[in-house]
Tab-separated table of C-alpha atoms in Angstrom:
chain	number	residue	atom	x	y	z
C	22	MET	CA	149.659	71.753	188.648
C	23	ALA	CA	146.809	73.253	186.650
C	24	GLU	CA	147.711	74.313	183.122
C	25	THR	CA	147.794	78.072	182.599
C	26	ILE	CA	145.435	79.187	179.829
C	27	THR	CA	146.455	82.386	178.103
C	28	ALA	CA	144.079	84.922	176.627
C	29	ASP	CA	145.389	84.097	173.163
C	30	ALA	CA	144.637	80.426	173.709
C	31	VAL	CA	141.085	81.248	174.739
C	32	ALA	CA	140.643	83.460	171.687
C	33	ASP	CA	141.948	80.729	169.393
C	34	ALA	CA	139.614	78.202	170.988
C	35	VAL	CA	136.607	80.445	170.700
C	36	ALA	CA	137.351	81.773	167.245
C	37	PRO	CA	139.464	79.393	165.159
C	38	GLY	CA	140.840	80.957	162.012
C	39	GLY	CA	140.663	84.455	163.472
C	40	ILE	CA	136.847	84.698	163.210
C	41	ASP	CA	134.952	86.252	166.112
C	42	ALA	CA	131.467	84.742	166.266
C	43	GLY	CA	129.909	87.748	168.029
C	44	HIS	CA	131.303	90.330	165.635
C	45	THR	CA	130.394	88.180	162.635
C	46	ALA	CA	126.813	87.664	163.820
C	47	TRP	CA	126.340	91.405	164.296
C	48	ILE	CA	127.665	92.309	160.842
C	49	LEU	CA	125.576	89.557	159.235
C	50	MET	CA	122.506	91.072	160.888
C	51	SER	CA	123.594	94.601	159.967
C	52	CYS	CA	124.010	93.523	156.351
C	53	ALA	CA	120.391	92.346	156.294
C	54	LEU	CA	119.232	95.565	157.982
C	55	VAL	CA	120.951	97.787	155.406
C	56	ASN	CA	119.579	95.663	152.580
C	57	PHE	CA	116.103	96.237	154.057
C	58	MET	CA	116.593	99.997	153.763
C	59	THR	CA	116.318	100.077	149.968
C	60	PRO	CA	112.752	98.667	149.904
C	61	GLY	CA	112.026	101.060	152.776
C	62	LEU	CA	113.304	103.944	150.678
C	63	ALA	CA	111.109	102.754	147.799
C	64	PHE	CA	108.000	102.936	149.989
C	65	PHE	CA	109.052	106.293	151.445
C	66	TYR	CA	109.502	107.802	147.991
C	67	GLY	CA	106.506	105.906	146.591
C	68	GLY	CA	104.195	107.544	149.104
C	69	LEU	CA	105.491	111.036	148.360
C	70	VAL	CA	105.019	111.015	144.573
C	71	ARG	CA	101.754	111.316	142.659
C	72	ARG	CA	99.601	108.190	142.462
C	73	ASN	CA	100.276	107.431	138.775
C	74	HIS	CA	104.073	107.523	139.245
C	75	VAL	CA	104.389	105.168	142.228
C	76	LEU	CA	105.672	102.084	140.423
C	77	SER	CA	108.181	104.094	138.392
C	78	ILE	CA	109.947	105.314	141.551
C	79	ILE	CA	109.750	101.922	143.292
C	80	ILE	CA	111.248	100.034	140.342
C	81	GLN	CA	114.125	102.525	140.166
C	82	ASN	CA	114.974	101.679	143.774
C	83	TYR	CA	114.578	97.944	143.358
C	84	VAL	CA	116.623	97.759	140.170
C	85	CYS	CA	119.564	99.311	142.031
C	86	MET	CA	119.573	96.185	144.188
C	87	GLY	CA	120.092	94.073	141.093
C	88	ILE	CA	122.435	96.066	138.896
C	89	ILE	CA	124.718	97.494	141.597
C	90	THR	CA	125.072	94.147	143.361
C	91	LEU	CA	126.211	92.519	140.123
C	92	ILE	CA	128.745	95.273	139.440
C	93	TRP	CA	129.927	95.084	143.051
C	94	VAL	CA	130.652	91.376	142.824
C	95	VAL	CA	132.380	91.513	139.444
C	96	TRP	CA	134.734	94.469	140.025
C	97	GLY	CA	133.134	97.140	142.232
C	98	PHE	CA	134.456	95.713	145.493
C	99	SER	CA	137.957	95.692	144.009
C	100	LEU	CA	137.643	99.314	142.872
C	101	CYS	CA	136.779	100.309	146.434
C	102	PHE	CA	138.887	97.961	148.565
C	103	GLY	CA	141.565	96.589	146.246
C	104	ALA	CA	145.241	97.511	146.507
C	105	SER	CA	145.370	101.294	146.529
C	106	GLY	CA	145.809	103.504	143.547
C	107	TRP	CA	145.133	107.215	143.773
C	108	PHE	CA	141.700	107.103	142.112
C	109	TYR	CA	140.577	103.454	142.415
C	110	GLY	CA	141.666	100.269	144.055
C	111	ASP	CA	143.169	97.586	141.821
C	112	PRO	CA	140.181	96.377	139.706
C	113	GLY	CA	141.628	92.885	139.453
C	114	ASP	CA	142.452	92.444	143.123
C	115	PHE	CA	139.140	90.865	144.177
C	116	VAL	CA	137.470	90.383	140.785
C	117	MET	CA	134.400	88.126	141.167
C	118	LEU	CA	135.284	88.159	144.895
C	119	ASN	CA	138.445	86.177	144.203
C	120	ARG	CA	140.519	85.792	147.429
C	121	VAL	CA	137.476	86.926	149.452
C	122	SER	CA	136.514	83.977	151.611
C	123	GLY	CA	135.351	82.853	155.040
C	124	ALA	CA	138.627	84.127	156.486
C	125	PRO	CA	139.288	87.798	157.283
C	126	LEU	CA	139.991	89.898	154.197
C	127	PRO	CA	143.694	89.655	153.322
C	128	HIS	CA	145.788	92.795	153.611
C	129	GLU	CA	148.780	91.718	151.501
C	130	GLY	CA	149.914	94.516	149.250
C	131	ARG	CA	147.965	97.095	151.267
C	132	GLY	CA	149.733	97.111	154.620
C	133	LYS	CA	151.753	94.841	156.833
C	134	MET	CA	152.186	91.318	155.526
C	135	GLY	CA	149.858	88.825	157.194
C	136	GLU	CA	147.460	91.433	158.543
C	137	ALA	CA	143.727	91.313	157.894
C	138	TYR	CA	142.025	94.427	156.579
C	139	VAL	CA	139.145	93.887	159.022
C	140	GLU	CA	139.865	91.632	161.987
C	141	GLY	CA	137.429	89.060	163.288
C	142	ILE	CA	134.867	88.808	160.466
C	143	PRO	CA	134.948	86.840	157.198
C	144	GLY	CA	135.942	88.767	154.123
C	145	LEU	CA	132.712	87.685	152.445
C	146	VAL	CA	130.668	89.271	155.228
C	147	PHE	CA	132.610	92.534	154.940
C	148	ALA	CA	132.178	92.549	151.146
C	149	ALA	CA	128.448	91.872	151.419
C	150	TYR	CA	127.954	94.566	154.050
C	151	GLN	CA	129.804	97.218	152.067
C	152	GLY	CA	127.867	96.211	148.962
C	153	MET	CA	124.618	97.228	150.639
C	154	PHE	CA	125.928	100.799	150.951
C	155	ALA	CA	126.775	100.809	147.257
C	156	VAL	CA	123.200	99.736	146.451
C	157	ILE	CA	121.293	102.342	148.442
C	158	THR	CA	123.469	105.361	147.572
C	159	PRO	CA	122.347	105.823	143.935
C	160	ALA	CA	118.809	104.873	144.978
C	161	LEU	CA	118.748	107.954	147.227
C	162	MET	CA	119.013	110.181	144.155
C	163	THR	CA	115.809	108.874	142.588
C	164	GLY	CA	113.695	111.130	144.798
C	165	ALA	CA	115.207	114.277	143.275
C	166	PHE	CA	114.258	113.600	139.650
C	167	ALA	CA	111.074	111.648	140.376
C	168	GLU	CA	108.449	111.672	137.604
C	169	ARG	CA	110.737	113.070	134.890
C	170	ILE	CA	113.302	110.565	133.663
C	171	LYS	CA	112.909	107.543	131.422
C	172	PHE	CA	113.905	104.137	132.720
C	173	ALA	CA	116.677	103.205	130.249
C	174	PRO	CA	118.596	106.487	130.679
C	175	PHE	CA	118.204	106.071	134.429
C	176	LEU	CA	119.976	102.708	134.256
C	177	VAL	CA	122.830	104.159	132.209
C	178	PHE	CA	123.150	107.132	134.565
C	179	VAL	CA	123.315	104.910	137.666
C	180	VAL	CA	125.969	102.607	136.182
C	181	LEU	CA	128.187	105.527	135.150
C	182	TRP	CA	127.583	107.398	138.400
C	183	VAL	CA	128.703	104.622	140.732
C	184	HIS	CA	131.938	104.259	138.771
C	185	LEU	CA	132.728	107.968	138.633
C	186	VAL	CA	131.417	109.124	142.012
C	187	TYR	CA	130.637	106.386	144.533
C	188	PHE	CA	133.552	104.013	143.926
C	189	PRO	CA	136.257	106.719	144.038
C	190	TRP	CA	134.886	108.322	147.212
C	191	CYS	CA	134.425	104.967	148.902
C	192	HIS	CA	138.038	104.125	148.085
C	193	TRP	CA	139.421	107.508	149.191
C	194	VAL	CA	137.567	107.556	152.520
C	195	TRP	CA	137.234	103.873	153.506
C	196	GLY	CA	139.627	101.955	151.276
C	197	PRO	CA	143.023	100.648	152.358
C	198	ASN	CA	145.393	103.618	152.461
C	199	GLY	CA	142.800	105.869	150.834
C	200	TRP	CA	144.271	109.347	150.602
C	201	LEU	CA	141.499	111.057	152.570
C	202	MET	CA	141.652	108.401	155.269
C	203	THR	CA	145.436	108.784	155.423
C	204	TRP	CA	145.031	112.565	155.750
C	205	GLY	CA	142.801	112.022	158.775
C	206	VAL	CA	139.297	112.637	157.410
C	207	CYS	CA	136.657	110.619	159.303
C	208	ASP	CA	133.333	109.330	158.034
C	209	PHE	CA	131.867	106.708	160.316
C	210	ALA	CA	128.999	105.376	158.204
C	211	GLY	CA	128.681	107.436	155.038
C	212	GLY	CA	128.103	111.137	155.579
C	213	LEU	CA	130.504	111.813	152.725
C	214	VAL	CA	130.506	108.522	150.856
C	215	VAL	CA	126.723	108.103	150.816
C	216	HIS	CA	124.802	111.261	151.687
C	217	VAL	CA	126.932	114.085	150.308
C	218	THR	CA	127.697	112.223	147.069
C	219	ALA	CA	124.048	111.311	146.509
C	220	GLY	CA	122.629	114.618	147.750
C	221	PHE	CA	124.777	116.933	145.666
C	222	SER	CA	124.519	114.677	142.628
C	223	ALA	CA	120.750	114.863	143.097
C	224	LEU	CA	120.958	118.654	143.101
C	225	ALA	CA	122.892	118.485	139.824
C	226	THR	CA	120.195	116.371	138.180
C	227	VAL	CA	117.525	118.793	139.408
C	228	MET	CA	119.347	121.637	137.666
C	229	ALA	CA	120.043	119.611	134.523
C	230	LEU	CA	116.464	118.396	134.023
C	231	PRO	CA	113.313	120.480	133.478
C	232	SER	CA	111.002	120.922	136.438
C	233	ARG	CA	107.741	118.998	136.486
C	234	GLU	CA	105.817	122.240	136.029
C	235	LYS	CA	107.854	123.200	132.972
C	236	LEU	CA	107.640	119.680	131.566
C	237	GLU	CA	103.861	119.510	131.890
C	238	GLY	CA	103.224	123.136	131.025
C	239	ALA	CA	100.965	123.689	134.022
C	240	PRO	CA	101.143	123.945	137.826
C	241	VAL	CA	101.672	120.552	139.451
C	242	ASP	CA	99.933	119.335	142.596
C	243	THR	CA	102.758	117.747	144.589
C	244	THR	CA	100.609	116.546	147.494
C	245	PRO	CA	101.847	113.073	148.589
C	246	HIS	CA	99.431	110.458	147.311
C	247	ASN	CA	99.803	107.963	150.178
C	248	VAL	CA	101.018	109.222	153.547
C	249	PRO	CA	100.820	105.773	155.224
C	250	TYR	CA	103.386	104.606	152.620
C	251	VAL	CA	105.624	107.452	153.778
C	252	ALA	CA	105.249	106.398	157.403
C	253	LEU	CA	105.921	102.747	156.543
C	254	GLY	CA	109.002	103.664	154.530
C	255	THR	CA	110.284	105.813	157.392
C	256	ALA	CA	109.852	102.928	159.816
C	257	LEU	CA	111.764	100.543	157.543
C	258	LEU	CA	114.549	103.083	156.997
C	259	TRP	CA	114.847	103.865	160.710
C	260	PHE	CA	114.938	100.160	161.542
C	261	GLY	CA	117.606	99.489	158.921
C	262	TRP	CA	119.665	102.504	159.984
C	263	PHE	CA	120.692	100.700	163.174
C	264	GLY	CA	122.598	98.307	160.914
C	265	PHE	CA	123.772	101.152	158.695
C	266	ASN	CA	125.369	103.039	161.598
C	267	GLY	CA	125.760	100.390	164.284
C	268	GLY	CA	127.241	97.882	161.853
C	269	SER	CA	129.827	100.401	160.681
C	270	ALA	CA	131.755	99.694	163.876
C	271	LEU	CA	132.515	96.360	162.112
C	272	GLY	CA	132.089	94.569	165.409
C	273	SER	CA	129.760	94.197	168.370
C	274	ASP	CA	131.659	96.487	170.714
C	275	SER	CA	131.445	99.778	172.576
C	276	VAL	CA	131.699	101.810	169.369
C	277	ALA	CA	128.678	99.982	167.970
C	278	ALA	CA	126.830	100.795	171.190
C	279	TYR	CA	127.567	104.512	170.823
C	280	ALA	CA	126.592	104.455	167.151
C	281	LEU	CA	123.314	102.707	167.835
C	282	ILE	CA	122.087	104.926	170.667
C	283	ASN	CA	123.251	108.075	168.897
C	284	THR	CA	121.241	107.045	165.851
C	285	GLU	CA	118.070	106.737	167.898
C	286	ILE	CA	118.644	109.998	169.748
C	287	SER	CA	119.378	112.127	166.698
C	288	ALA	CA	116.402	110.822	164.729
C	289	SER	CA	114.009	111.282	167.635
C	290	VAL	CA	115.156	114.808	168.453
C	291	ALA	CA	115.113	115.867	164.784
C	292	LEU	CA	111.603	114.453	164.404
C	293	LEU	CA	110.326	116.619	167.256
C	294	VAL	CA	112.178	119.783	166.267
C	295	TRP	CA	111.023	119.523	162.631
C	296	MET	CA	107.462	119.008	163.840
C	297	PHE	CA	107.566	122.125	166.021
C	298	ILE	CA	109.118	124.217	163.236
C	299	GLU	CA	106.416	123.127	160.814
C	300	TRP	CA	103.706	123.672	163.442
C	301	LYS	CA	104.939	127.204	164.074
C	302	LEU	CA	105.502	128.247	160.461
C	303	GLU	CA	102.700	126.385	158.682
C	304	GLY	CA	100.032	126.246	161.375
C	305	LYS	CA	99.724	122.472	161.699
C	306	PRO	CA	102.103	119.561	162.331
C	307	SER	CA	102.010	116.884	159.621
C	308	LEU	CA	102.927	113.205	159.571
C	309	VAL	CA	105.016	113.798	156.438
C	310	GLY	CA	106.971	116.496	158.264
C	311	VAL	CA	107.561	114.198	161.227
C	312	CYS	CA	108.873	111.484	158.894
C	313	VAL	CA	111.127	113.811	156.901
C	314	GLY	CA	112.506	115.247	160.153
C	315	ALA	CA	113.438	111.785	161.371
C	316	ILE	CA	115.255	111.030	158.107
C	317	ALA	CA	117.151	114.326	158.403
C	318	GLY	CA	118.298	113.350	161.888
C	319	LEU	CA	119.389	109.915	160.671
C	320	ALA	CA	121.336	111.305	157.717
C	321	THR	CA	123.086	113.952	159.812
C	322	ILE	CA	124.225	111.649	162.622
C	323	THR	CA	125.576	109.069	160.143
C	324	PRO	CA	129.166	110.407	159.746
C	325	ALA	CA	129.517	111.122	163.476
C	326	ALA	CA	127.579	108.223	165.044
C	327	GLY	CA	130.623	106.283	166.230
C	328	PHE	CA	132.683	109.297	167.299
C	329	VAL	CA	130.400	111.283	169.637
C	330	LYS	CA	128.618	110.824	172.955
C	331	PRO	CA	124.834	110.873	173.405
C	332	TRP	CA	124.693	114.519	174.467
C	333	ALA	CA	126.260	115.447	171.130
C	334	ALA	CA	123.619	113.391	169.295
C	335	VAL	CA	121.002	115.701	170.842
C	336	VAL	CA	122.891	118.695	169.442
C	337	ILE	CA	123.242	117.065	166.027
C	338	GLY	CA	119.568	116.068	165.892
C	339	THR	CA	118.466	119.592	166.800
C	340	ALA	CA	120.826	121.220	164.316
C	341	SER	CA	119.825	118.812	161.557
C	342	ALA	CA	116.133	119.696	161.742
C	343	ILE	CA	116.747	123.453	161.720
C	344	PHE	CA	119.434	123.359	159.026
C	345	CYS	CA	117.781	120.844	156.697
C	346	TYR	CA	114.368	122.520	156.977
C	347	ALA	CA	115.978	125.817	155.982
C	348	CYS	CA	117.749	124.178	153.027
C	349	VAL	CA	114.568	122.531	151.761
C	350	TYR	CA	112.620	125.783	152.131
C	351	GLY	CA	115.339	127.853	150.463
C	352	LEU	CA	115.718	125.575	147.439
C	353	THR	CA	111.965	125.527	146.912
C	354	LYS	CA	111.799	129.325	147.133
C	355	MET	CA	114.505	129.546	144.467
C	356	GLY	CA	112.268	127.534	142.133
C	357	TYR	CA	114.261	124.303	141.898
C	358	ASP	CA	112.216	121.110	141.687
C	359	ASP	CA	113.964	118.694	144.021
C	360	ALA	CA	110.851	116.530	144.062
C	361	LEU	CA	111.438	114.730	147.371
C	362	ASP	CA	114.003	117.039	149.020
C	363	VAL	CA	117.012	114.784	148.545
C	364	TRP	CA	119.568	117.599	148.556
C	365	GLY	CA	118.177	119.429	151.566
C	366	VAL	CA	117.792	116.318	153.719
C	367	HIS	CA	120.543	113.931	152.600
C	368	GLY	CA	123.097	116.191	150.922
C	369	MET	CA	123.084	118.996	153.462
C	370	GLY	CA	122.409	116.653	156.364
C	371	GLY	CA	125.496	114.608	155.481
C	372	PHE	CA	127.484	117.816	154.963
C	373	LEU	CA	126.462	119.203	158.370
C	374	GLY	CA	127.135	115.944	160.194
C	375	THR	CA	130.568	115.619	158.599
C	376	CYS	CA	131.516	119.083	159.833
C	377	LEU	CA	130.024	118.657	163.322
C	378	LEU	CA	132.074	115.493	163.738
C	379	GLY	CA	135.166	117.698	163.662
C	380	VAL	CA	133.772	119.728	166.578
C	381	LEU	CA	131.955	117.204	168.779
C	382	ALA	CA	134.046	114.017	168.530
C	383	GLU	CA	135.498	112.749	171.812
C	384	HIS	CA	138.701	110.732	171.954
C	385	ASP	CA	137.515	108.148	174.455
C	386	VAL	CA	134.668	107.084	172.138
C	387	ASN	CA	136.677	106.063	169.082
C	388	GLY	CA	140.089	107.713	169.171
C	389	VAL	CA	139.178	110.982	167.413
C	390	SER	CA	139.020	114.372	169.125
C	391	GLY	CA	137.018	117.326	167.896
C	392	ASP	CA	139.268	120.361	167.479
C	393	TRP	CA	140.096	123.098	164.977
C	394	ASN	CA	142.483	120.893	163.017
C	395	GLN	CA	139.941	118.064	162.669
C	396	PHE	CA	137.172	120.497	161.755
C	397	LYS	CA	139.264	121.984	158.926
C	398	LYS	CA	139.852	118.524	157.481
C	399	GLN	CA	136.180	117.608	157.723
C	400	LEU	CA	135.037	120.862	156.142
C	401	ALA	CA	137.560	120.604	153.309
C	402	ALA	CA	136.519	117.018	152.556
C	403	ALA	CA	132.821	117.932	152.619
C	404	LEU	CA	133.341	120.854	150.245
C	405	LEU	CA	135.441	118.762	147.880
C	406	CYS	CA	132.873	115.948	147.920
C	407	ALA	CA	129.988	118.338	147.285
C	408	ILE	CA	131.680	120.104	144.377
C	409	TYR	CA	133.025	116.910	142.796
C	410	SER	CA	129.684	115.082	143.045
C	411	PHE	CA	127.737	118.013	141.628
C	412	VAL	CA	130.060	118.610	138.672
C	413	VAL	CA	130.340	114.956	137.654
C	414	ALA	CA	126.603	114.259	137.967
C	415	PHE	CA	125.673	117.420	136.050
C	416	ALA	CA	128.087	116.543	133.253
C	417	LEU	CA	126.801	112.963	133.153
C	418	MET	CA	123.157	113.990	132.909
C	419	LYS	CA	123.787	116.666	130.283
C	420	GLY	CA	125.948	114.239	128.324
C	421	LEU	CA	123.210	111.612	128.369
C	422	MET	CA	120.700	114.193	127.186
C	423	LEU	CA	122.869	114.759	124.092
C	424	VAL	CA	122.873	111.094	123.074
C	425	MET	CA	119.645	109.688	124.559
C	426	ASP	CA	116.019	110.685	124.944
C	427	VAL	CA	116.155	111.149	128.716
C	428	VAL	CA	113.050	113.181	129.547
C	429	PRO	CA	109.612	111.621	128.946
C	430	ASP	CA	107.224	113.619	126.778
C	431	VAL	CA	104.290	115.461	128.286
C	432	GLU	CA	101.734	112.800	127.335
C	433	MET	CA	103.758	110.066	129.048
C	434	VAL	CA	103.935	112.127	132.214
C	435	ARG	CA	100.273	113.105	132.210
C	436	SER	CA	99.139	109.524	131.673
C	437	GLY	CA	101.548	108.418	134.376
C	438	LEU	CA	104.980	106.830	134.059
C	439	ASP	CA	103.649	103.709	135.766
C	440	TYR	CA	101.559	102.832	132.745
C	441	SER	CA	103.410	104.600	129.938
C	442	MET	CA	106.819	103.097	130.828
C	443	HIS	CA	105.986	99.947	132.776
C	444	GLY	CA	102.497	98.953	131.629
C	445	MET	CA	101.081	98.606	135.119
C	446	LEU	CA	99.161	100.625	137.686
C	447	ALA	CA	99.666	100.803	141.427
C	448	HIS	CA	95.953	101.409	141.981
C	449	ASN	CA	93.403	99.588	139.863
C	450	SER	CA	90.141	100.929	141.278
C	451	ASP	CA	87.441	102.021	138.812
C	452	ASP	CA	87.741	105.644	139.865
C	453	ASP	CA	91.496	105.763	139.369
C	454	ASP	CA	92.331	108.814	137.316
C	455	ALA	CA	95.551	107.169	136.182
C	456	LYS	CA	93.748	104.184	134.670
C	457	PRO	CA	93.769	104.256	130.846
C	458	LYS	CA	90.317	104.922	129.407
C	459	LYS	CA	88.612	102.452	127.104
C	460	SER	CA	89.027	103.309	123.471
C	461	ALA	CA	85.992	104.413	121.453
C	462	ALA	CA	87.158	102.001	118.769
C	463	ARG	CA	85.889	99.119	120.887
C	464	GLY	CA	82.309	100.207	120.165
C	465	PRO	CA	79.328	100.436	122.496
C	466	GLU	CA	79.078	98.431	125.705
C	467	LYS	CA	76.222	95.911	125.983
C	468	THR	CA	73.946	96.098	129.040
C	469	GLU	CA	71.138	93.641	129.797
C	470	GLU	CA	67.811	95.290	130.710
C	471	MET	CA	65.405	93.706	133.213
C	472	ASP	CA	61.746	94.300	133.885
C	473	GLY	CA	60.319	94.884	137.334
C	474	SER	CA	60.197	91.154	138.106
C	475	GLY	CA	63.804	90.638	137.164
C	476	ALA	CA	63.090	88.986	133.821
C	477	LYS	CA	65.410	89.846	130.932
C	478	VAL	CA	63.620	92.037	128.369
C	479	GLY	CA	66.432	92.974	125.984
C	480	ILE	CA	69.859	94.455	125.503
C	481	ARG	CA	70.718	98.159	125.594
C	482	LEU	CA	73.701	99.525	123.679
C	483	ASP	CA	75.524	102.229	125.695
C	484	PRO	CA	77.782	104.624	123.815
């Protein structure tokens, strides 16, 4: 008689130790994709700023990869996913990734004994993947205060901000028994945790810091210096966003499939709608507008990606372009200098997507139904997140301004933060306006003079 093989036996044979190879491979890839988004963001922002401030914005993005990763490993992961407290997780629970291994993340002390917090993938993979979200979130804010913050205060601000804003919201929404999760608030891939926190904190810094025009005492030409950089950064962000949203299913399953296709649909629709709005209102479609529209669609679908069907992604993409364009236009008209439209695109995009989730979610996608009760929860969480993020970031920036020299002086800005703060230039051509001029103290330049036959006849001293 042939031996009967049970489904459990097959699962054990395929995935010893409770690890699913398919799920693990997808989250490993998604981790790399999300990591790739931060350099993409650096190029996107780098193309939008003026040519003598390119390196200053890129280094702010890159340094987040270093400093936030270190904090995440030492205690940040514990603050987000350790045994639940009301504000933070237990900071000592996974300190230096202790008890986080190649096995699924243990759930002892945070649920039923013996359960894993995330089934099928190693705890180290889950920790690494979540760490990528922690890295890019503060980096998003850099576009709001571009060209008007010194590097050292920026580092202090980012370190304090992740502890007071990102870590608590990550714990409340995604952590084990987080109080917002327990209440029923949904955020698939970071509408609240990433985009609303960063976007409304960015708005706070815009209001706390002087505008570029006020700082320089003259009108500022804000024309993007390198549009191909913007297009390249958009491509890298869009590519990485498939891991950002698709990977948030924490497995290679039907939910990941919905999240992935919804991401593509929303971005594509928002790109087109933004282009047509700009074409109608400003007379010509621009590549920058197309790129910004795509990012708005990506940010807005993020909280809902794994809860809605493709038809709803079309609605979300359309709404995101109209709503975010209006927010960007309105803030500019009010005179606020959100340099790269972080609040209008990320903050309000994440806010809108969080609320639309409560209306458009379908139960057979991921177990959540859009109805009045769900919408009220989503709206309340979005409002709380917006207000909390704004107040804390504003207080942080104003507090730093009392104890540190945060804003660069006018000469530093006019000469370019690339050179004045970092001693380098992004563009080293002879006609580069940002390039420091030779000092008169060096004396005259020597030039060899030739006669008509090419013979050297002397040396001319040029002033």
